[in-house]
Amino acid sequence: MEPALLNSARQSARKARRIAVLTGAGVSAESGIPTFRSNGGFWRNNRFEDLATPQGFVRDPKFVWQWYEERRRGIAAARPNPGHEAFAAMEHRASEFTLITQNVDGLHDLAGSKNVIKLHGDIWVVRCMACGGERVERSELNELPPRCACGGLLRPGVVWFGEALPEGAIERATAAVRRAELLIVAGTSAQVYPAAGLIPLAARGGVQVIEINTEATDFSDEVSFALRGKSAEILPQLV
Ligand code: BJW
Ligand code: ZN
């Protein structure tokens, strides 16, 4: 990457008082968690219709749970990386800071980020499809699919395709992006809506946008700074 580009992005990041951040699976790649759409990503070897839709779950809850339980064990063993840590440090310095994430792994919380909006839910939450009760469940689920005390089927507390995002989440994210001077977008392919829509909302609304990604995305031409490389390497250089 051109040093001048990184320098200008750094200046912009240091000057901004109101910062919004949008992250995707790429920020956790260097913590050892696979992404969805890159090489070796989940959707390269699995059909998302089977694993990440309510229809797929109802068809074969045991199969879907086996995939989630495997991911939960991988995430439980993972640690935040310098990219997650850089965002936690940035939050300390900013007067307003909102971290909007599509990730369900909880690594931003572990790194110390406080104002986090989880657009796609939380892999540690389980919810009953019968009574609606939900709880945090970190321990290994021995019997798959797991059942609620009421007898109902438990599902992962994540957002599948065709499902609404958690109540108020996209509204709060939109408001934070509109108020921000700077939006930092890291490690997302920007293919999934409504999350991806926050990027043109910012770019076309006069908010500076820094994109950090190993690859170009549909919005790379619209952002103020497109930084090519690994988020765990670039983000610490912006703080
Ligand atoms: C690195 C790196 C490194 C790698 N450093 N970078 C048109 C308009 C609007 C909506 C739609 C539309 N057409 C269809 C829709 C609906 C649909 C959608 O967007 N589909 C598109 C695919 C077309 N959206 C929905 O269904 C959403 N809900 C909705 O719209 O509801 C409407 C509604 C309202 C009211 C009532 C009912 C409904 C829900 C979307 C849910 C997405 N769920 C998943 C699974 C979550 C659970 C789980 O984890 O199991 O979320 S799918 C998956 O994709 C996951 C992710 O959060 C999401 C985004 O992926 P992400 O994070 O961008 O990862 P990748 O792998 O795609 O990209 C990684 C990137 O990192 C790459 O670019 C790499 O280059 C980069 N990278 N290493 C920096 N070290
Ligand atoms: Zn129940």
Coordinates of C-alpha atoms and ligand atoms in Angstrom, one line a residue:
M1 CA 0.0 0.0 0.0
E2 CA 1.1 3.6 -0.7
P3 CA 2.4 5.1 2.5
A4 CA 0.8 8.5 1.5
L5 CA -2.6 6.9 1.4
L6 CA -2.2 5.3 4.9
N7 CA -0.9 8.6 6.2
S8 CA -3.9 10.6 5.0
A9 CA -6.3 7.9 6.4
R10 CA -4.4 8.1 9.7
Q11 CA -4.8 11.9 9.8
S12 CA -8.5 11.5 9.1
A13 CA -8.9 8.9 11.8
R14 CA -7.0 11.0 14.4
K15 CA -8.9 14.1 13.7
A16 CA -12.4 12.6 13.8
R17 CA -14.3 13.1 17.0
R18 CA -17.5 11.2 16.0
I19 CA -16.6 7.8 14.6
A20 CA -18.8 4.9 13.4
V21 CA -17.3 1.6 12.5
L22 CA -18.8 -1.3 10.5
T23 CA -17.1 -4.7 10.7
G24 CA -17.5 -8.1 9.1
A25 CA -15.9 -11.5 9.3
G26 CA -12.6 -10.3 7.9
V27 CA -11.7 -8.6 11.2
S28 CA -11.8 -12.0 13.0
A29 CA -9.9 -13.8 10.3
E30 CA -6.6 -13.2 12.0
S31 CA -8.1 -14.7 15.2
G32 CA -8.5 -17.9 13.3
I33 CA -12.2 -17.7 12.6
P34 CA -13.2 -18.5 8.9
T35 CA -15.1 -15.9 6.9
F36 CA -18.2 -16.7 4.8
R37 CA -17.3 -15.7 1.2
S38 CA -13.5 -15.7 1.0
N39 CA -11.3 -18.7 0.1
G40 CA -11.9 -21.4 2.7
G41 CA -15.1 -19.5 3.8
F42 CA -18.2 -21.2 5.0
W43 CA -20.2 -20.6 1.9
R44 CA -17.5 -22.1 -0.3
N45 CA -18.3 -25.5 1.0
N46 CA -21.8 -25.3 2.3
R47 CA -25.1 -24.1 1.0
F48 CA -26.2 -21.0 3.0
E49 CA -29.8 -22.0 2.3
D50 CA -29.2 -25.1 4.4
L51 CA -27.4 -23.5 7.3
A52 CA -28.5 -19.8 7.5
T53 CA -32.2 -19.7 6.8
P54 CA -35.1 -20.5 9.0
Q55 CA -36.3 -23.0 6.4
G56 CA -33.0 -24.8 6.5
F57 CA -33.2 -25.0 10.3
V58 CA -36.7 -26.4 10.4
R59 CA -35.8 -29.0 7.8
D60 CA -32.8 -30.3 9.7
P61 CA -32.2 -28.6 13.1
K62 CA -29.6 -31.2 14.1
F63 CA -27.4 -30.6 11.1
V64 CA -27.6 -26.8 11.5
W65 CA -26.8 -27.1 15.2
Q66 CA -23.8 -29.4 14.5
W67 CA -22.4 -26.6 12.3
Y68 CA -23.1 -23.9 15.0
E69 CA -21.7 -26.0 17.8
E70 CA -18.5 -26.5 15.8
R71 CA -18.2 -22.8 15.2
R72 CA -19.0 -22.1 18.9
R73 CA -16.1 -24.3 20.0
G74 CA -13.8 -22.6 17.5
I75 CA -14.8 -19.1 18.7
A76 CA -14.5 -20.1 22.3
A77 CA -10.8 -20.9 21.7
A78 CA -10.2 -17.6 19.7
R79 CA -8.8 -14.4 21.1
P80 CA -9.3 -10.8 19.9
N81 CA -6.5 -9.7 17.6
P82 CA -4.8 -6.3 17.2
G83 CA -7.6 -5.1 14.9
H84 CA -10.3 -5.6 17.6
E85 CA -7.9 -4.0 20.1
A86 CA -7.4 -0.9 17.9
F87 CA -11.1 -0.3 17.9
A88 CA -11.3 -0.5 21.7
A89 CA -8.5 2.1 21.9
M90 CA -10.2 4.4 19.4
E91 CA -13.4 4.4 21.5
H92 CA -11.4 5.9 24.4
R93 CA -10.3 8.8 22.4
A94 CA -13.4 9.6 20.4
S95 CA -16.2 11.8 21.8
E96 CA -18.8 9.6 20.1
F97 CA -18.0 6.1 19.0
T98 CA -20.4 3.3 17.7
L99 CA -19.1 0.0 16.6
I100 CA -21.6 -1.7 14.3
T101 CA -20.8 -5.3 13.7
Q102 CA -22.2 -8.1 11.5
N103 CA -20.1 -10.6 13.6
V104 CA -21.7 -12.9 16.0
D105 CA -18.5 -14.0 17.7
G106 CA -18.3 -11.5 20.6
L107 CA -14.6 -10.7 20.0
H108 CA -15.2 -6.9 20.0
D109 CA -16.7 -7.2 23.5
L110 CA -13.8 -9.3 24.6
A111 CA -11.4 -6.7 23.3
G112 CA -13.1 -4.0 25.4
S113 CA -15.4 -2.2 23.0
K114 CA -18.4 -0.8 24.8
N115 CA -20.8 0.8 22.4
V116 CA -21.4 -2.2 20.1
I117 CA -24.5 -2.8 17.9
K118 CA -24.8 -6.5 16.8
L119 CA -26.7 -6.4 13.6
H120 CA -26.7 -10.2 13.1
G121 CA -27.2 -11.3 16.7
D122 CA -24.9 -13.3 19.0
I123 CA -23.8 -16.9 18.6
W124 CA -23.7 -17.4 22.4
V125 CA -27.4 -16.7 22.8
V126 CA -29.9 -19.5 22.5
R127 CA -33.6 -18.8 22.0
C128 CA -36.7 -21.0 22.3
M129 CA -38.8 -21.2 19.2
A130 CA -41.9 -22.1 21.3
C131 CA -41.8 -19.7 24.3
G132 CA -39.4 -17.1 23.0
G133 CA -37.2 -17.3 26.1
E134 CA -33.6 -16.6 25.5
R135 CA -30.4 -16.9 27.5
V136 CA -26.6 -16.8 27.1
E137 CA -25.3 -20.4 26.9
R138 CA -21.5 -20.7 26.5
S139 CA -21.1 -24.3 27.6
E140 CA -20.9 -27.2 25.2
L141 CA -24.3 -28.4 24.0
N142 CA -24.2 -32.1 24.5
E143 CA -27.5 -33.1 23.0
L144 CA -28.3 -31.6 19.5
P145 CA -30.7 -30.0 18.8
P146 CA -30.9 -28.6 22.4
R147 CA -34.4 -28.2 24.0
C148 CA -35.8 -25.5 26.3
A149 CA -37.3 -26.4 29.7
C150 CA -40.7 -25.9 28.1
G151 CA -39.9 -28.7 25.6
G152 CA -39.5 -26.3 22.6
L153 CA -36.7 -26.4 20.1
L154 CA -33.8 -24.0 20.9
R155 CA -32.2 -22.1 18.0
P156 CA -29.0 -20.0 17.8
G157 CA -29.6 -16.3 18.6
V158 CA -28.4 -15.1 15.2
V159 CA -30.1 -13.5 12.2
W160 CA -30.6 -15.7 9.2
F161 CA -31.4 -14.7 5.7
G162 CA -35.0 -13.4 5.3
E163 CA -35.2 -12.6 9.0
A164 CA -35.5 -9.2 10.6
L165 CA -32.5 -7.7 12.4
P166 CA -32.8 -7.2 16.2
E167 CA -35.3 -4.6 17.1
G168 CA -34.0 -1.0 16.6
A169 CA -30.5 -2.2 15.6
I170 CA -30.4 -0.9 12.0
E171 CA -32.2 2.4 13.1
R172 CA -29.5 3.0 15.8
A173 CA -26.7 2.1 13.3
T174 CA -28.2 4.4 10.7
A175 CA -28.4 7.3 13.2
A176 CA -24.8 6.7 14.3
V177 CA -23.5 6.7 10.7
R178 CA -25.4 9.9 9.8
R179 CA -24.0 11.7 12.8
A180 CA -20.4 10.5 12.3
E181 CA -17.6 12.5 10.7
L182 CA -15.9 9.2 9.8
L183 CA -17.0 5.6 9.0
I184 CA -14.4 2.9 9.2
V185 CA -15.5 -0.2 7.3
A186 CA -13.3 -3.3 7.9
G187 CA -13.4 -6.9 6.8
T188 CA -16.8 -7.1 5.1
S189 CA -17.6 -8.1 1.6
A190 CA -20.5 -5.6 1.7
Q191 CA -22.8 -8.1 0.1
V192 CA -25.4 -8.5 2.8
Y193 CA -28.1 -5.9 3.3
P194 CA -29.2 -3.8 5.2
A195 CA -25.7 -3.7 6.7
A196 CA -23.9 -2.9 3.4
G197 CA -26.3 0.0 2.8
L198 CA -24.6 1.9 5.6
I199 CA -21.6 2.4 3.3
P200 CA -23.2 4.3 0.5
L201 CA -25.4 6.1 3.1
A202 CA -22.1 7.5 4.6
A203 CA -20.3 8.1 1.3
R204 CA -23.2 9.9 -0.4
G205 CA -24.0 11.8 2.8
G206 CA -20.6 13.5 3.1
V207 CA -19.2 11.2 5.8
Q208 CA -15.6 10.3 5.2
V209 CA -15.2 6.5 4.7
I210 CA -12.0 4.4 5.3
E211 CA -12.3 0.9 3.9
I212 CA -9.9 -1.8 5.1
N213 CA -10.1 -5.1 3.2
T214 CA -7.7 -7.6 1.6
E215 CA -9.9 -7.3 -1.6
A216 CA -11.8 -4.6 -3.4
T217 CA -15.6 -4.4 -2.8
D218 CA -18.5 -2.9 -4.7
F219 CA -18.0 0.3 -2.7
S220 CA -14.2 0.6 -3.0
D221 CA -14.5 3.3 -5.7
E222 CA -16.9 5.4 -3.5
V223 CA -14.9 5.5 -0.3
S224 CA -12.4 8.3 0.7
F225 CA -9.6 5.8 1.5
A226 CA -9.5 2.2 0.3
L227 CA -6.7 0.5 2.2
R228 CA -5.8 -3.0 0.9
G229 CA -4.4 -5.4 3.5
K230 CA -5.2 -7.2 6.7
S231 CA -7.2 -5.4 9.3
A232 CA -5.1 -6.7 12.2
E233 CA -2.1 -5.0 10.6
I234 CA -3.6 -1.8 9.3
L235 CA -6.0 -0.9 12.1
P236 CA -3.3 -0.5 14.8
Q237 CA -1.6 2.0 12.4
L238 CA -4.7 4.2 12.4
V239 CA -4.9 4.7 16.1
Ligands
BJW1 C1 -10.3 -9.4 5.2 C2 -9.4 -10.2 5.9 C3 -8.5 -9.6 6.7 C4 -10.7 -11.5 4.7 N1 -8.5 -8.3 6.8 N2 -10.3 -8.1 5.4 C5 -31.5 -6.5 -1.7 C6 -31.6 -5.4 -0.8 C7 -31.7 -5.5 0.6 C8 -31.8 -6.8 1.1 C9 -31.8 -7.9 0.3 C10 -31.6 -7.7 -1.1 N3 -31.7 -9.0 -1.7 C11 -31.8 -9.9 -0.7 C12 -31.8 -9.2 0.5 C13 -32.0 -9.9 1.8 C14 -30.7 -10.4 2.4 C15 -29.4 -10.1 1.6 O1 -28.8 -9.1 1.9 N4 -29.0 -10.9 0.7 C16 -27.9 -10.6 -0.1 C17 -26.9 -11.8 0.0 C18 -28.3 -10.3 -1.5 N5 -30.7 -9.9 3.8 C19 -31.3 -10.4 4.8 O2 -32.1 -11.4 4.6 C20 -31.2 -9.7 6.1 N6 -32.5 -9.5 6.6 C21 -33.4 -8.7 6.0 O3 -33.1 -8.1 5.0 O4 -34.6 -8.6 6.6 C22 -35.7 -8.0 6.0 C23 -36.9 -8.2 6.9 C24 -37.6 -7.2 7.5 C25 -38.7 -7.4 8.3 C26 -39.1 -8.7 8.5 C27 -38.5 -9.8 7.9 C28 -37.3 -9.5 7.1 C29 -30.6 -10.6 7.1 C30 -29.2 -11.0 6.8 C31 -28.6 -12.0 7.7 C32 -27.2 -12.4 7.4 N7 -26.8 -13.6 8.2 C33 -25.5 -14.1 8.1 C34 -25.4 -15.3 9.1 C35 -25.4 -14.8 10.5 C36 -25.4 -15.9 11.5 C37 -24.1 -16.7 11.5 O5 -23.0 -16.1 11.7 O6 -24.2 -17.9 11.4 O7 -24.5 -13.1 8.6 S1 -24.9 -14.5 6.5 C38 -23.3 -13.9 6.7 O8 -23.0 -12.8 5.9 C39 -23.2 -13.4 8.2 C40 -22.4 -12.2 8.0 O9 -22.6 -11.3 9.1 C41 -22.8 -11.6 6.7 C42 -21.8 -10.7 6.1 O10 -20.7 -11.3 5.7 P1 -19.3 -10.6 6.0 O11 -19.1 -10.3 7.4 O12 -19.2 -9.4 5.0 O13 -18.2 -11.7 5.6 P2 -17.7 -12.2 4.1 O14 -17.1 -13.5 4.3 O15 -18.7 -12.0 3.1 O16 -16.6 -11.1 3.8 C43 -15.3 -11.1 4.5 C44 -14.5 -10.0 3.9 O17 -13.3 -9.8 4.6 C45 -14.1 -10.2 2.4 O18 -14.4 -9.0 1.7 C46 -12.6 -10.4 2.5 O19 -11.9 -9.9 1.4 C47 -12.2 -9.7 3.8 N8 -11.1 -10.2 4.5 N9 -9.7 -11.5 5.6 C48 -9.3 -7.5 6.2 N10 -7.5 -10.3 7.4
ZN2 ZN -39.3 -22.5 25.7

